[in-house]
Amino acid sequence: GSGKSTLVHAICTELNASLLKVTPAKVMGKYVGDIENNIENLFNCAKQIANNEKVVIFFDEAEIYFRNDRPA
């Protein structure tokens, strides 16, 4: 890897913040609407944590979310 996770952990330590690490496996689903529901749940969880402390949401392997599978 390029050290993204290590960097995010260092930032959270420096900020004294909780880290919510999100991977495609935690977000993706096999049914229409699964991704939206999972993202909404993630942000609701982050809001609850943010009532008491700082929160960083890290979308690991983000290139998977934005890939373009359509032929050129």
mmCIF file of N, CA, C and O in Angstrom:
data_model
loop_
_atom_site.group_PDB
_atom_site.id
_atom_site.type_symbol
_atom_site.label_atom_id
_atom_site.label_comp_id
_atom_site.label_asym_id
_atom_site.label_seq_id
_atom_site.Cartn_x
_atom_site.Cartn_y
_atom_site.Cartn_z
ATOM 1 N N GLY A 1 0.810 -1.183 0.000
ATOM 2 C CA GLY A 1 0.000 0.000 0.000
ATOM 3 C C GLY A 1 0.855 1.249 0.000
ATOM 4 O O GLY A 1 2.078 1.208 0.027
ATOM 5 N N SER A 2 0.173 2.349 -0.011
ATOM 6 C CA SER A 2 0.854 3.644 -0.039
ATOM 7 C C SER A 2 0.878 4.322 1.324
ATOM 8 O O SER A 2 1.343 5.449 1.438
ATOM 9 N N GLY A 3 0.361 3.654 2.343
ATOM 10 C CA GLY A 3 0.409 4.219 3.685
ATOM 11 C C GLY A 3 -0.786 5.071 4.071
ATOM 12 O O GLY A 3 -0.738 5.796 5.060
ATOM 13 N N LYS A 4 -1.861 4.979 3.283
ATOM 14 C CA LYS A 4 -3.052 5.788 3.599
ATOM 15 C C LYS A 4 -3.616 5.456 4.976
ATOM 16 O O LYS A 4 -3.949 6.349 5.752
ATOM 17 N N SER A 5 -3.718 4.170 5.275
ATOM 18 C CA SER A 5 -4.279 3.765 6.574
ATOM 19 C C SER A 5 -3.404 4.239 7.726
ATOM 20 O O SER A 5 -3.909 4.726 8.743
ATOM 21 N N THR A 6 -2.101 4.127 7.552
ATOM 22 C CA THR A 6 -1.176 4.589 8.586
ATOM 23 C C THR A 6 -1.320 6.085 8.800
ATOM 24 O O THR A 6 -1.337 6.566 9.941
ATOM 25 N N LEU A 7 -1.441 6.833 7.713
ATOM 26 C CA LEU A 7 -1.624 8.274 7.801
ATOM 27 C C LEU A 7 -2.919 8.621 8.530
ATOM 28 O O LEU A 7 -2.941 9.497 9.404
ATOM 29 N N VAL A 8 -3.999 7.932 8.187
ATOM 30 C CA VAL A 8 -5.289 8.207 8.825
ATOM 31 C C VAL A 8 -5.225 7.901 10.328
ATOM 32 O O VAL A 8 -5.737 8.662 11.144
ATOM 33 N N HIS A 9 -4.578 6.791 10.692
ATOM 34 C CA HIS A 9 -4.422 6.464 12.116
ATOM 35 C C HIS A 9 -3.626 7.553 12.832
ATOM 36 O O HIS A 9 -3.970 7.942 13.953
ATOM 37 N N ALA A 10 -2.583 8.064 12.197
ATOM 38 C CA ALA A 10 -1.775 9.131 12.801
ATOM 39 C C ALA A 10 -2.595 10.404 12.980
ATOM 40 O O ALA A 10 -2.504 11.070 14.015
ATOM 41 N N ILE A 11 -3.405 10.734 11.972
ATOM 42 C CA ILE A 11 -4.263 11.924 12.066
ATOM 43 C C ILE A 11 -5.250 11.782 13.211
ATOM 44 O O ILE A 11 -5.450 12.710 14.003
ATOM 45 N N CYS A 12 -5.871 10.618 13.322
ATOM 46 C CA CYS A 12 -6.839 10.391 14.402
ATOM 47 C C CYS A 12 -6.173 10.485 15.770
ATOM 48 O O CYS A 12 -6.747 11.031 16.713
ATOM 49 N N THR A 13 -4.972 9.944 15.861
ATOM 50 C CA THR A 13 -4.232 10.034 17.127
ATOM 51 C C THR A 13 -3.942 11.494 17.451
ATOM 52 O O THR A 13 -4.136 11.937 18.590
ATOM 53 N N GLU A 14 -3.494 12.243 16.466
ATOM 54 C CA GLU A 14 -3.154 13.658 16.672
ATOM 55 C C GLU A 14 -4.387 14.470 17.057
ATOM 56 O O GLU A 14 -4.321 15.360 17.891
ATOM 57 N N LEU A 15 -5.523 14.155 16.461
ATOM 58 C CA LEU A 15 -6.770 14.878 16.736
ATOM 59 C C LEU A 15 -7.516 14.328 17.943
ATOM 60 O O LEU A 15 -8.531 14.898 18.340
ATOM 61 N N ASN A 16 -7.041 13.188 18.465
ATOM 62 C CA ASN A 16 -7.758 12.489 19.533
ATOM 63 C C ASN A 16 -9.189 12.191 19.071
ATOM 64 O O ASN A 16 -10.166 12.481 19.757
ATOM 65 N N ALA A 17 -9.288 11.603 17.886
ATOM 66 C CA ALA A 17 -10.582 11.333 17.253
ATOM 67 C C ALA A 17 -10.780 9.837 17.063
ATOM 68 O O ALA A 17 -9.821 9.074 16.941
ATOM 69 N N SER A 18 -12.035 9.441 17.043
ATOM 70 C CA SER A 18 -12.381 8.056 16.731
ATOM 71 C C SER A 18 -12.319 7.865 15.219
ATOM 72 O O SER A 18 -12.608 8.783 14.455
ATOM 73 N N LEU A 19 -11.966 6.665 14.811
ATOM 74 C CA LEU A 19 -11.865 6.341 13.392
ATOM 75 C C LEU A 19 -12.937 5.340 13.012
ATOM 76 O O LEU A 19 -13.062 4.288 13.635
ATOM 77 N N LEU A 20 -13.708 5.678 11.996
ATOM 78 C CA LEU A 20 -14.634 4.731 11.389
ATOM 79 C C LEU A 20 -14.041 4.377 10.036
ATOM 80 O O LEU A 20 -14.042 5.182 9.106
ATOM 81 N N LYS A 21 -13.475 3.183 9.945
ATOM 82 C CA LYS A 21 -12.855 2.727 8.699
ATOM 83 C C LYS A 21 -13.890 1.948 7.913
ATOM 84 O O LYS A 21 -14.420 0.946 8.376
ATOM 85 N N VAL A 22 -14.154 2.414 6.705
ATOM 86 C CA VAL A 22 -15.187 1.825 5.864
ATOM 87 C C VAL A 22 -14.514 1.142 4.676
ATOM 88 O O VAL A 22 -13.704 1.743 3.984
ATOM 89 N N THR A 23 -14.866 -0.114 4.468
ATOM 90 C CA THR A 23 -14.367 -0.857 3.310
ATOM 91 C C THR A 23 -15.545 -1.168 2.392
ATOM 92 O O THR A 23 -16.703 -1.142 2.829
ATOM 93 N N PRO A 24 -15.272 -1.462 1.143
ATOM 94 C CA PRO A 24 -16.371 -1.790 0.229
ATOM 95 C C PRO A 24 -17.254 -2.929 0.752
ATOM 96 O O PRO A 24 -18.474 -2.896 0.581
ATOM 97 N N ALA A 25 -16.657 -3.911 1.407
ATOM 98 C CA ALA A 25 -17.440 -5.037 1.924
ATOM 99 C C ALA A 25 -18.467 -4.588 2.959
ATOM 100 O O ALA A 25 -19.533 -5.189 3.090
ATOM 101 N N LYS A 26 -18.171 -3.506 3.689
ATOM 102 C CA LYS A 26 -19.097 -3.005 4.700
ATOM 103 C C LYS A 26 -20.202 -2.146 4.110
ATOM 104 O O LYS A 26 -21.225 -1.934 4.743
ATOM 105 N N VAL A 27 -19.993 -1.661 2.896
ATOM 106 C CA VAL A 27 -20.950 -0.733 2.289
ATOM 107 C C VAL A 27 -21.772 -1.374 1.182
ATOM 108 O O VAL A 27 -22.969 -1.152 1.088
ATOM 109 N N MET A 28 -21.115 -2.148 0.361
ATOM 110 C CA MET A 28 -21.792 -2.734 -0.789
ATOM 111 C C MET A 28 -22.852 -3.741 -0.362
ATOM 112 O O MET A 28 -22.775 -4.302 0.726
ATOM 113 N N GLY A 29 -23.816 -3.945 -1.206
ATOM 114 C CA GLY A 29 -24.862 -4.930 -0.962
ATOM 115 C C GLY A 29 -25.305 -5.518 -2.279
ATOM 116 O O GLY A 29 -24.939 -5.037 -3.349
ATOM 117 N N LYS A 30 -26.109 -6.543 -2.197
ATOM 118 C CA LYS A 30 -26.537 -7.164 -3.451
ATOM 119 C C LYS A 30 -27.898 -6.681 -3.925
ATOM 120 O O LYS A 30 -28.331 -7.045 -5.001
ATOM 121 N N TYR A 31 -28.560 -5.853 -3.137
ATOM 122 C CA TYR A 31 -29.882 -5.375 -3.517
ATOM 123 C C TYR A 31 -29.862 -3.879 -3.780
ATOM 124 O O TYR A 31 -29.048 -3.142 -3.206
ATOM 125 N N VAL A 32 -30.767 -3.421 -4.629
ATOM 126 C CA VAL A 32 -30.893 -1.998 -4.919
ATOM 127 C C VAL A 32 -31.184 -1.263 -3.621
ATOM 128 O O VAL A 32 -32.047 -1.667 -2.847
ATOM 129 N N GLY A 33 -30.437 -0.212 -3.383
ATOM 130 C CA GLY A 33 -30.648 0.597 -2.180
ATOM 131 C C GLY A 33 -29.773 0.207 -1.007
ATOM 132 O O GLY A 33 -29.714 0.940 -0.014
ATOM 133 N N ASP A 34 -29.085 -0.925 -1.081
ATOM 134 C CA ASP A 34 -28.240 -1.361 0.032
ATOM 135 C C ASP A 34 -27.130 -0.361 0.330
ATOM 136 O O ASP A 34 -26.872 -0.035 1.488
ATOM 137 N N ILE A 35 -26.488 0.125 -0.718
ATOM 138 C CA ILE A 35 -25.382 1.060 -0.511
ATOM 139 C C ILE A 35 -25.881 2.323 0.177
ATOM 140 O O ILE A 35 -25.279 2.791 1.153
ATOM 141 N N GLU A 36 -26.974 2.870 -0.298
ATOM 142 C CA GLU A 36 -27.521 4.091 0.287
ATOM 143 C C GLU A 36 -27.888 3.877 1.753
ATOM 144 O O GLU A 36 -27.597 4.721 2.602
ATOM 145 N N ASN A 37 -28.540 2.757 2.045
ATOM 146 C CA ASN A 37 -28.922 2.477 3.435
ATOM 147 C C ASN A 37 -27.695 2.307 4.325
ATOM 148 O O ASN A 37 -27.668 2.800 5.458
ATOM 149 N N ASN A 38 -26.678 1.612 3.814
ATOM 150 C CA ASN A 38 -25.471 1.393 4.611
ATOM 151 C C ASN A 38 -24.720 2.698 4.867
ATOM 152 O O ASN A 38 -24.211 2.916 5.972
ATOM 153 N N ILE A 39 -24.664 3.564 3.867
ATOM 154 C CA ILE A 39 -24.012 4.874 4.039
ATOM 155 C C ILE A 39 -24.795 5.718 5.043
ATOM 156 O O ILE A 39 -24.211 6.373 5.905
ATOM 157 N N GLU A 40 -26.112 5.690 4.933
ATOM 158 C CA GLU A 40 -26.939 6.445 5.883
ATOM 159 C C GLU A 40 -26.710 5.946 7.308
ATOM 160 O O GLU A 40 -26.551 6.748 8.237
ATOM 161 N N ASN A 41 -26.670 4.634 7.491
ATOM 162 C CA ASN A 41 -26.409 4.071 8.813
ATOM 163 C C ASN A 41 -25.033 4.472 9.330
ATOM 164 O O ASN A 41 -24.865 4.772 10.518
ATOM 165 N N LEU A 42 -24.052 4.481 8.437
ATOM 166 C CA LEU A 42 -22.703 4.896 8.814
ATOM 167 C C LEU A 42 -22.693 6.326 9.342
ATOM 168 O O LEU A 42 -22.129 6.606 10.403
ATOM 169 N N PHE A 43 -23.337 7.231 8.606
ATOM 170 C CA PHE A 43 -23.343 8.625 9.034
ATOM 171 C C PHE A 43 -24.179 8.828 10.292
ATOM 172 O O PHE A 43 -23.839 9.681 11.127
ATOM 173 N N ASN A 44 -25.240 8.074 10.466
ATOM 174 C CA ASN A 44 -26.005 8.152 11.717
ATOM 175 C C ASN A 44 -25.147 7.712 12.896
ATOM 176 O O ASN A 44 -25.175 8.328 13.967
ATOM 177 N N CYS A 45 -24.368 6.661 12.698
ATOM 178 C CA CYS A 45 -23.452 6.187 13.736
ATOM 179 C C CYS A 45 -22.408 7.261 14.043
ATOM 180 O O CYS A 45 -22.124 7.545 15.213
ATOM 181 N N ALA A 46 -21.856 7.870 13.002
ATOM 182 C CA ALA A 46 -20.855 8.919 13.194
ATOM 183 C C ALA A 46 -21.438 10.109 13.952
ATOM 184 O O ALA A 46 -20.771 10.692 14.812
ATOM 185 N N LYS A 47 -22.676 10.464 13.651
ATOM 186 C CA LYS A 47 -23.325 11.574 14.358
ATOM 187 C C LYS A 47 -23.475 11.270 15.841
ATOM 188 O O LYS A 47 -23.280 12.142 16.683
ATOM 189 N N GLN A 48 -23.832 10.037 16.165
ATOM 190 C CA GLN A 48 -23.967 9.655 17.579
ATOM 191 C C GLN A 48 -22.630 9.743 18.298
ATOM 192 O O GLN A 48 -22.552 10.259 19.414
ATOM 193 N N ILE A 49 -21.585 9.258 17.662
ATOM 194 C CA ILE A 49 -20.249 9.331 18.264
ATOM 195 C C ILE A 49 -19.809 10.780 18.397
ATOM 196 O O ILE A 49 -19.209 11.177 19.402
ATOM 197 N N ALA A 50 -20.126 11.593 17.387
ATOM 198 C CA ALA A 50 -19.690 12.993 17.357
ATOM 199 C C ALA A 50 -20.326 13.831 18.456
ATOM 200 O O ALA A 50 -19.852 14.930 18.737
ATOM 201 N N ASN A 51 -21.370 13.326 19.090
ATOM 202 C CA ASN A 51 -21.944 14.052 20.221
ATOM 203 C C ASN A 51 -20.963 14.119 21.381
ATOM 204 O O ASN A 51 -21.045 15.027 22.207
ATOM 205 N N ASN A 52 -20.046 13.155 21.458
ATOM 206 C CA ASN A 52 -19.113 13.078 22.583
ATOM 207 C C ASN A 52 -17.655 13.276 22.191
ATOM 208 O O ASN A 52 -16.826 13.567 23.049
ATOM 209 N N GLU A 53 -17.322 13.063 20.931
ATOM 210 C CA GLU A 53 -15.922 13.138 20.510
ATOM 211 C C GLU A 53 -15.828 13.377 19.010
ATOM 212 O O GLU A 53 -16.813 13.293 18.293
ATOM 213 N N LYS A 54 -14.616 13.667 18.563
ATOM 214 C CA LYS A 54 -14.371 13.869 17.134
ATOM 215 C C LYS A 54 -14.390 12.529 16.415
ATOM 216 O O LYS A 54 -14.030 11.506 16.980
ATOM 217 N N VAL A 55 -14.806 12.573 15.158
ATOM 218 C CA VAL A 55 -14.893 11.351 14.354
ATOM 219 C C VAL A 55 -14.278 11.602 12.978
ATOM 220 O O VAL A 55 -14.515 12.643 12.368
ATOM 221 N N VAL A 56 -13.495 10.636 12.517
ATOM 222 C CA VAL A 56 -12.967 10.650 11.156
ATOM 223 C C VAL A 56 -13.535 9.423 10.451
ATOM 224 O O VAL A 56 -13.448 8.312 10.970
ATOM 225 N N ILE A 57 -14.136 9.636 9.286
ATOM 226 C CA ILE A 57 -14.635 8.529 8.464
ATOM 227 C C ILE A 57 -13.637 8.336 7.329
ATOM 228 O O ILE A 57 -13.384 9.256 6.550
ATOM 229 N N PHE A 58 -13.075 7.142 7.244
ATOM 230 C CA PHE A 58 -12.066 6.830 6.227
ATOM 231 C C PHE A 58 -12.617 5.768 5.299
ATOM 232 O O PHE A 58 -12.887 4.647 5.708
ATOM 233 N N PHE A 59 -12.800 6.123 4.039
ATOM 234 C CA PHE A 59 -13.254 5.180 3.023
ATOM 235 C C PHE A 59 -12.022 4.517 2.415
ATOM 236 O O PHE A 59 -11.398 5.066 1.508
ATOM 237 N N ASP A 60 -11.672 3.360 2.951
ATOM 238 C CA ASP A 60 -10.509 2.627 2.459
ATOM 239 C C ASP A 60 -10.846 1.987 1.118
ATOM 240 O O ASP A 60 -11.999 1.646 0.851
ATOM 241 N N GLU A 61 -9.845 1.835 0.280
ATOM 242 C CA GLU A 61 -10.032 1.254 -1.051
ATOM 243 C C GLU A 61 -11.064 2.046 -1.854
ATOM 244 O O GLU A 61 -11.884 1.483 -2.586
ATOM 245 N N ALA A 62 -11.017 3.357 -1.749
ATOM 246 C CA ALA A 62 -12.026 4.230 -2.357
ATOM 247 C C ALA A 62 -12.100 4.093 -3.866
ATOM 248 O O ALA A 62 -13.158 4.332 -4.458
ATOM 249 N N GLU A 63 -11.010 3.673 -4.490
ATOM 250 C CA GLU A 63 -11.029 3.553 -5.950
ATOM 251 C C GLU A 63 -12.101 2.579 -6.424
ATOM 252 O O GLU A 63 -12.629 2.703 -7.523
ATOM 253 N N ILE A 64 -12.482 1.634 -5.584
ATOM 254 C CA ILE A 64 -13.526 0.672 -5.948
ATOM 255 C C ILE A 64 -14.885 1.355 -6.097
ATOM 256 O O ILE A 64 -15.682 1.015 -6.951
ATOM 257 N N TYR A 65 -15.134 2.387 -5.261
ATOM 258 C CA TYR A 65 -16.419 3.091 -5.325
ATOM 259 C C TYR A 65 -16.551 3.886 -6.608
ATOM 260 O O TYR A 65 -17.663 4.136 -7.091
ATOM 261 N N PHE A 66 -15.430 4.333 -7.168
ATOM 262 C CA PHE A 66 -15.460 5.268 -8.280
ATOM 263 C C PHE A 66 -15.009 4.659 -9.607
ATOM 264 O O PHE A 66 -14.859 5.363 -10.580
ATOM 265 N N ARG A 67 -14.803 3.371 -9.632
ATOM 266 C CA ARG A 67 -14.297 2.772 -10.872
ATOM 267 C C ARG A 67 -15.363 2.852 -11.965
ATOM 268 O O ARG A 67 -16.556 2.880 -11.705
ATOM 269 N N ASN A 68 -14.879 2.841 -13.174
ATOM 270 C CA ASN A 68 -15.746 2.935 -14.334
ATOM 271 C C ASN A 68 -15.631 1.619 -15.100
ATOM 272 O O ASN A 68 -14.627 1.359 -15.755
ATOM 273 N N ASP A 69 -16.654 0.785 -15.030
ATOM 274 C CA ASP A 69 -16.628 -0.512 -15.682
ATOM 275 C C ASP A 69 -17.121 -0.464 -17.130
ATOM 276 O O ASP A 69 -17.132 -1.465 -17.813
ATOM 277 N N ARG A 70 -17.535 0.709 -17.571
ATOM 278 C CA ARG A 70 -18.041 0.821 -18.932
ATOM 279 C C ARG A 70 -16.879 0.813 -19.919
ATOM 280 O O ARG A 70 -15.848 1.436 -19.671
ATOM 281 N N PRO A 71 -17.056 0.149 -21.036
ATOM 282 C CA PRO A 71 -15.982 0.145 -22.033
ATOM 283 C C PRO A 71 -15.758 1.547 -22.608
ATOM 284 O O PRO A 71 -16.694 2.342 -22.701
ATOM 285 N N ALA A 72 -14.537 1.830 -22.990
ATOM 286 C CA ALA A 72 -14.182 3.151 -23.522
ATOM 287 C C ALA A 72 -14.749 3.359 -24.906
ATOM 288 O O ALA A 72 -15.088 2.502 -25.630
#
